[in-house]
Short mmCIF file of C-alpha atoms and ligand atoms in Angstrom, two decimals:
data_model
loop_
_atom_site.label_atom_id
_atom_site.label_comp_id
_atom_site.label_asym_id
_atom_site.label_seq_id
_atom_site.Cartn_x
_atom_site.Cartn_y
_atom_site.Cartn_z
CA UNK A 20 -16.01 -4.69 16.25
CA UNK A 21 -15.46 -1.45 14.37
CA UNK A 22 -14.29 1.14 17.85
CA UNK A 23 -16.54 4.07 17.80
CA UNK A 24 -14.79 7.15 18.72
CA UNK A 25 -16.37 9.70 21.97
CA UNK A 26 -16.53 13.14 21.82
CA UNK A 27 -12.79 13.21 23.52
CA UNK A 28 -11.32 10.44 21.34
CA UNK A 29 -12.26 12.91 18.59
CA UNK A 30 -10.31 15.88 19.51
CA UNK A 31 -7.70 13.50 19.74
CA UNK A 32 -7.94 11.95 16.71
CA UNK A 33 -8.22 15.62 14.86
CA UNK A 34 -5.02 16.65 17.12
CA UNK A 35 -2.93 13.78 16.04
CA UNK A 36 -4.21 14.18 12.27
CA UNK A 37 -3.58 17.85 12.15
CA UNK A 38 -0.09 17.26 13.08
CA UNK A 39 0.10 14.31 10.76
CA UNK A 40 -0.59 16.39 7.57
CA UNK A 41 0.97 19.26 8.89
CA UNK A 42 4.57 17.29 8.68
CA UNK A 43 3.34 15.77 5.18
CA UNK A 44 2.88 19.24 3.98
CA UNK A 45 6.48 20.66 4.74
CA UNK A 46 8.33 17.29 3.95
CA UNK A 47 6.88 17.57 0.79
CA UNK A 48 8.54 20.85 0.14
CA UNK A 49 12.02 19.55 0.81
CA UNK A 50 11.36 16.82 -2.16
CA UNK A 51 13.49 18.06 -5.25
CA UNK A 52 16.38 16.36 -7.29
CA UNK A 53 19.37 16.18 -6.17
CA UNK A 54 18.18 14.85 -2.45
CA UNK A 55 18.51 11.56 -0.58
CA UNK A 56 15.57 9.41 0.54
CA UNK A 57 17.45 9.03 3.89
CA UNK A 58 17.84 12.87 4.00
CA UNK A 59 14.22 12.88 3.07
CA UNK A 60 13.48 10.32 6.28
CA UNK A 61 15.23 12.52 8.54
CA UNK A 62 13.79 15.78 7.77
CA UNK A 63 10.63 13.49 8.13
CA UNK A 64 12.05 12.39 12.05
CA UNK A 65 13.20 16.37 12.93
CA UNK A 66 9.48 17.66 11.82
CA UNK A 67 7.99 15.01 13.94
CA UNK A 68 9.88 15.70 17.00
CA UNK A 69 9.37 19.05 17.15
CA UNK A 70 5.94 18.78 17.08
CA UNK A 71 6.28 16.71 20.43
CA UNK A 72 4.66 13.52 18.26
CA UNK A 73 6.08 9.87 17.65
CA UNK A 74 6.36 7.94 14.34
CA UNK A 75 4.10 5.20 14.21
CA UNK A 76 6.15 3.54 11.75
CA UNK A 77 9.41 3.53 13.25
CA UNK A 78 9.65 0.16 15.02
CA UNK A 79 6.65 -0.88 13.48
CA UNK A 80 6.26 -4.58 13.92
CA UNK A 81 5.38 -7.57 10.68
CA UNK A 82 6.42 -10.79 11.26
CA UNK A 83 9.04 -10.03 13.54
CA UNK A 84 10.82 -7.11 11.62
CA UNK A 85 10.87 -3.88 12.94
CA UNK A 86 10.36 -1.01 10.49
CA UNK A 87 13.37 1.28 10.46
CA UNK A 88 12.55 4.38 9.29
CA UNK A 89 10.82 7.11 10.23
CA UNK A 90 8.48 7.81 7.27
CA UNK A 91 7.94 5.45 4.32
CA UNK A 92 9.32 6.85 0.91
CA UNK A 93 8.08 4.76 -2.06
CA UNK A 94 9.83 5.54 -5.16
CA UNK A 95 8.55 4.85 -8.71
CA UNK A 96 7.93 1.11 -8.75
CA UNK A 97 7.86 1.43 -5.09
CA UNK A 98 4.24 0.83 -4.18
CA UNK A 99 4.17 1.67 -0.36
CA UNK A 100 7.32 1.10 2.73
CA UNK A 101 10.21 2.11 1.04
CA UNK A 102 12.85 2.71 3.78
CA UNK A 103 14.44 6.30 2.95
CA UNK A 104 18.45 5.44 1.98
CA UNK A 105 21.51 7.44 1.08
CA UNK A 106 22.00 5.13 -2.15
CA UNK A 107 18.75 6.45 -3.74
CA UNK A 108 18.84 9.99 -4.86
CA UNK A 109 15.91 11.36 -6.72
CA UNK A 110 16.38 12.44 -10.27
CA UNK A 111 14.11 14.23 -12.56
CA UNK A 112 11.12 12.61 -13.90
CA UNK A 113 10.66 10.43 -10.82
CA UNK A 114 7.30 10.50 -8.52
CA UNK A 115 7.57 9.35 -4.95
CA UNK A 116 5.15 8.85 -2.66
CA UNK A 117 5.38 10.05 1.24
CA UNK A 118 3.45 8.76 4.11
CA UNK A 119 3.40 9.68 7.25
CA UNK A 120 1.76 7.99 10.33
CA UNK A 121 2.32 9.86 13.49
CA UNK A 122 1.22 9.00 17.10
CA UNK A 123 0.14 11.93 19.06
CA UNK A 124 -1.12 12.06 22.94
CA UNK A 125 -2.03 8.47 22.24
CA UNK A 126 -4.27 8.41 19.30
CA UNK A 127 -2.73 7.95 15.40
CA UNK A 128 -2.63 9.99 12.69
CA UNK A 129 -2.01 8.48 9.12
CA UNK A 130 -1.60 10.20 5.20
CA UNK A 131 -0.24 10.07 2.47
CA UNK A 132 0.77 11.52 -0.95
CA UNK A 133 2.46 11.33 -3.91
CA UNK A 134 4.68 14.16 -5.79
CA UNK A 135 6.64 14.21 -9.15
CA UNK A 136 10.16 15.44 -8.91
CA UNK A 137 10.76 17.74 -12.07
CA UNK A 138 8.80 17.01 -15.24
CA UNK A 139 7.45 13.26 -15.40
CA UNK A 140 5.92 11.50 -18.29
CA UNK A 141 2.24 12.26 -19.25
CA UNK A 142 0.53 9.27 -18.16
CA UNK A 143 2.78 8.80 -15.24
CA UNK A 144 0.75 12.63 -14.30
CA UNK A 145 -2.33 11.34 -15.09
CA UNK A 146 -1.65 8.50 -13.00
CA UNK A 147 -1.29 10.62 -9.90
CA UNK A 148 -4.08 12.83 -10.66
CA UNK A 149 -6.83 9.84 -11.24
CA UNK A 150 -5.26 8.23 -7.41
CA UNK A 151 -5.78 11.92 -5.80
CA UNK A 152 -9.18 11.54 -7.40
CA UNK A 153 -10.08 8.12 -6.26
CA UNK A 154 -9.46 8.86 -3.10
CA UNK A 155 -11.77 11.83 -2.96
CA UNK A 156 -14.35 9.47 -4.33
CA UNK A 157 -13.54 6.65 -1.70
CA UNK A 158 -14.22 9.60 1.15
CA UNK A 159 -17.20 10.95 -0.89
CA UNK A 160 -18.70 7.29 -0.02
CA UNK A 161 -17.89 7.16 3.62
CA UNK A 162 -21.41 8.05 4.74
CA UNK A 163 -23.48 7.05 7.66
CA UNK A 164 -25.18 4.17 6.42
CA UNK A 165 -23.53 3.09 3.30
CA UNK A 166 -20.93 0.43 3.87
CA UNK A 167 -17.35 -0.29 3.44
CA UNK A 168 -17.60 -1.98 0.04
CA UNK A 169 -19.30 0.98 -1.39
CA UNK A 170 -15.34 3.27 -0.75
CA UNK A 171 -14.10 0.37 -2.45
CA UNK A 172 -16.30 0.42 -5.39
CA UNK A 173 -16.06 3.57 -5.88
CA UNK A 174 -12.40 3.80 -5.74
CA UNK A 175 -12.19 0.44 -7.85
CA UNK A 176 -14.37 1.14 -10.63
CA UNK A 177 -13.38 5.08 -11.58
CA UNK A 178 -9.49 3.85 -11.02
CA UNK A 179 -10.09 0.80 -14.13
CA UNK A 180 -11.97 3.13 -15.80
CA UNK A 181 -8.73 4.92 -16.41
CA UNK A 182 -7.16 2.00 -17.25
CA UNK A 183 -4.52 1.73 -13.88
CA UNK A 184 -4.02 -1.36 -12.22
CA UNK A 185 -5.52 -1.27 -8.13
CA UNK A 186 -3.24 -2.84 -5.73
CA UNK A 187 -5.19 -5.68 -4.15
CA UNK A 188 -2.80 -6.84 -1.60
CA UNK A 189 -3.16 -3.70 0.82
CA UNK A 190 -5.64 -1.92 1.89
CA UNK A 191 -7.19 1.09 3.75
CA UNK A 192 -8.17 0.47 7.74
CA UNK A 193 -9.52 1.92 10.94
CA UNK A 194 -7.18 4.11 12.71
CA UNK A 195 -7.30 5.32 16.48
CA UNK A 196 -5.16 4.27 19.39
CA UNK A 197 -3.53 1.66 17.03
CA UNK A 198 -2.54 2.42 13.55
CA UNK A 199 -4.63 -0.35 12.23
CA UNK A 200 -7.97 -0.77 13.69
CA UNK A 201 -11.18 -2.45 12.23
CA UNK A 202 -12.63 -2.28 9.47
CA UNK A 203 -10.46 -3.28 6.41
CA UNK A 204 -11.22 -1.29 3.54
CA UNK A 205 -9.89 -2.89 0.28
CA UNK A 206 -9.35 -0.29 -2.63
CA UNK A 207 -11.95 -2.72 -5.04
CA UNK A 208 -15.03 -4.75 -4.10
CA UNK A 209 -18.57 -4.37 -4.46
CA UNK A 210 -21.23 -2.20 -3.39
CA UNK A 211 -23.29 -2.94 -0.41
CA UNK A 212 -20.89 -5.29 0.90
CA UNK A 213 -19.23 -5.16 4.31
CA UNK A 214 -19.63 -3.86 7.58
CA UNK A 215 -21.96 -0.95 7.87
CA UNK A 216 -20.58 2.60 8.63
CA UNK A 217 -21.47 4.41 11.86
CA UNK A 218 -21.19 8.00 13.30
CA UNK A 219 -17.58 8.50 15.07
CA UNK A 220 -15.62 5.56 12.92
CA UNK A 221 -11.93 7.16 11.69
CA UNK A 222 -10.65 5.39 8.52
CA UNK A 223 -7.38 5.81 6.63
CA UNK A 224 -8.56 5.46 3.40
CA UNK A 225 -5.52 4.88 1.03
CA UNK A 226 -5.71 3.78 -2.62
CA UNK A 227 -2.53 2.42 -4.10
CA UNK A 228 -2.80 2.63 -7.65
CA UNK A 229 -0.43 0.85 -10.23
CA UNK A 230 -0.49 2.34 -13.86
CA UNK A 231 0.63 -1.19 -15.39
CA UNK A 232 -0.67 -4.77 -13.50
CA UNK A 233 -2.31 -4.75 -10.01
CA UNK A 234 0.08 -7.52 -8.89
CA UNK A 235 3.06 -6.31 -6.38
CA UNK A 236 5.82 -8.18 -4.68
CA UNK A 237 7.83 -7.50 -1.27
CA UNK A 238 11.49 -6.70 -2.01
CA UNK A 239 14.02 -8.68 0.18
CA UNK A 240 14.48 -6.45 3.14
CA UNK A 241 10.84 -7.46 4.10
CA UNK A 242 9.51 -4.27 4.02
CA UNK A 243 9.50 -2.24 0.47
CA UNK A 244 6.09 -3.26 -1.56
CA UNK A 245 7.00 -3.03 -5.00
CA UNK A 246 4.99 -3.07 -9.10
CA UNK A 247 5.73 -7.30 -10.19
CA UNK A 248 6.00 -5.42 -13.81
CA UNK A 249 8.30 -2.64 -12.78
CA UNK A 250 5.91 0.04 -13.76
CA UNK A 251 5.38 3.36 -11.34
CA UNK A 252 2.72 3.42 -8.27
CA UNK A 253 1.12 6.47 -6.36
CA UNK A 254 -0.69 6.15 -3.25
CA UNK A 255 -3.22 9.09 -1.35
CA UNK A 256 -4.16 8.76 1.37
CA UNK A 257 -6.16 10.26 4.32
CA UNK A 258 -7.85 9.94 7.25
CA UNK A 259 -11.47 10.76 7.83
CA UNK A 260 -14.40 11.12 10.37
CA UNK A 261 -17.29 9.48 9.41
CA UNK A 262 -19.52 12.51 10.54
CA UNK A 263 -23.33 12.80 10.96
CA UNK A 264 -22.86 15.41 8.55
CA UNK A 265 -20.96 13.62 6.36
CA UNK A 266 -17.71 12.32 5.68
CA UNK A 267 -14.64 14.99 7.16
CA UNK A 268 -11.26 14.81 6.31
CA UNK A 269 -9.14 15.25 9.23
CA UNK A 270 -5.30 14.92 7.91
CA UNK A 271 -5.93 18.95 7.75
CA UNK A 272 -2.52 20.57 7.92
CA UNK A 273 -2.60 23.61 10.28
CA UNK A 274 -2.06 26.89 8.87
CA UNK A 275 1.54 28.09 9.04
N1 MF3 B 302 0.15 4.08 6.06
C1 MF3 B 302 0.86 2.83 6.21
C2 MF3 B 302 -0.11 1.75 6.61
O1 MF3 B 302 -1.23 2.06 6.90
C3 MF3 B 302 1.98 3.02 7.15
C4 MF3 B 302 2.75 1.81 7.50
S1 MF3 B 302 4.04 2.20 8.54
C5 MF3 B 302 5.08 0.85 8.49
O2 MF3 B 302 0.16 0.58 6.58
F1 MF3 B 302 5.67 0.80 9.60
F2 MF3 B 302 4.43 -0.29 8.27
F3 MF3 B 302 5.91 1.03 7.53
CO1 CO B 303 -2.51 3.71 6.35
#
């Protein structure tokens, strides 16, 4: 069953997704050359705290493991779950994606983004813009009465169209109490398909988008997701209300 958020659970939900973009928004400022991906993670833990919110990834249970880090910085080939560390400094010409999942008087918050540091290559660009894009198009599809598979067409077909590789492997998911809730929502698939959308469902919809191969591997520390062909990888991702006026974006950052 697909939880249906109340009238409450929704001023939650917009609470803990305000503050969830809001820390997205000024981590992403700190990204520049020159910086750590553990200095990046710890910025990440400081802006949490002092909003009076929790990570939702730190601790983070899989198959026993326990995520480590605060945040999840995903660097070039690094789909999604990199683990910040002092070894990996970010250079020029690099993209990394941040995502941030932060739990907030009880309810979740979850988004995501990915930045260039310094000039990157062309299609590397393009890359990032056509993910930011598919996303909007995912959300433009989360309508009462359409269903699941018709985000993941969307996102699916305009993503190929470009020529980028969609990550099969993981996907996009309810989010409320618990960071992953019902329904799935896989970035390809077909229209019409799957479970039917209703007023008050809150999905992080997330497209991971691979500008070589789909196909992705786990790196040995159980956690980082990373390109099989070694090629870069953004991810976008937000989460949204499914509205009786339509699909609305809550990962909102408040104004400063
Ligand atoms: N946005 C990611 C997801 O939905 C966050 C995962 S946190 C981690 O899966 F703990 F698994 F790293
Ligand atoms: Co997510």
């Amino acid at each position: 069953m697909i939880p249906i958020k109340n009238p409450e659970a929704i001023t939650r939900m917009r609470e803990a997704c305000a503050v969830a973009a809001t820390v997205l928004a000024r981590l992403r400022e700190q990204v520049r050359p020159g910086i750590t991906t553990y200095d990046l993670d710890q910025i990440g833990r400081d802006l949490i705290a002092s909003f009076g919110a929790r990570s939702a990834c730190h601790g983070y249970q899989l198959h026993s493991r326990r995520y480590p880090a605060y945040t999840c910085l995903s660097v070039n080939e690094e789909v999604v779950h990199g683990i910040g560390s002092i070894k990996r400094i970010l250079r020029d010409g690099d993209i990394i994606s941040l995502d941030v999942v932060v739990e907030y008087n009880g309810y979740i918050g979850d988004n995501a983004l990915t930045v260039p540091v310094g000039p990157i290559a062309p299609r590397t660009a393009e890359l990032l813009k056509v993910t930011e894009e598919a996303l909007a198009l995912g959300i433009r599809q989360a309508v009462v009465g359409n269903r699941i598979g018709d985000i993941s067409h969307a996102v699916q077909t305009f993503v190929e169209a470009h020529g980028f590789g969609i990550v099969r492997e993981m996907v996009g998911h309810g989010v409320g109490r618990a960071m992953h809730e019902e329904p799935q929502i896989p970035n390809f698939g077909r229209k019409n398909s799957g479970e039917k959308i209703k007023p008050g469902m809150t999905l992080a919809i997330e497209p991971m988008v691979n500008l070589g191969g789909y196909p992705v591997r786990t790196l040995s520390d159980g956690w980082t997701i990373v390109t099989s062909d070694g090629q870069p990888s953004a991810h976008f991702e937000h989460t949204v209300l499914t509205a009786d006026s339509g699909p609305e974006i809550l990962t909102i950052p408040r104004p400063a």
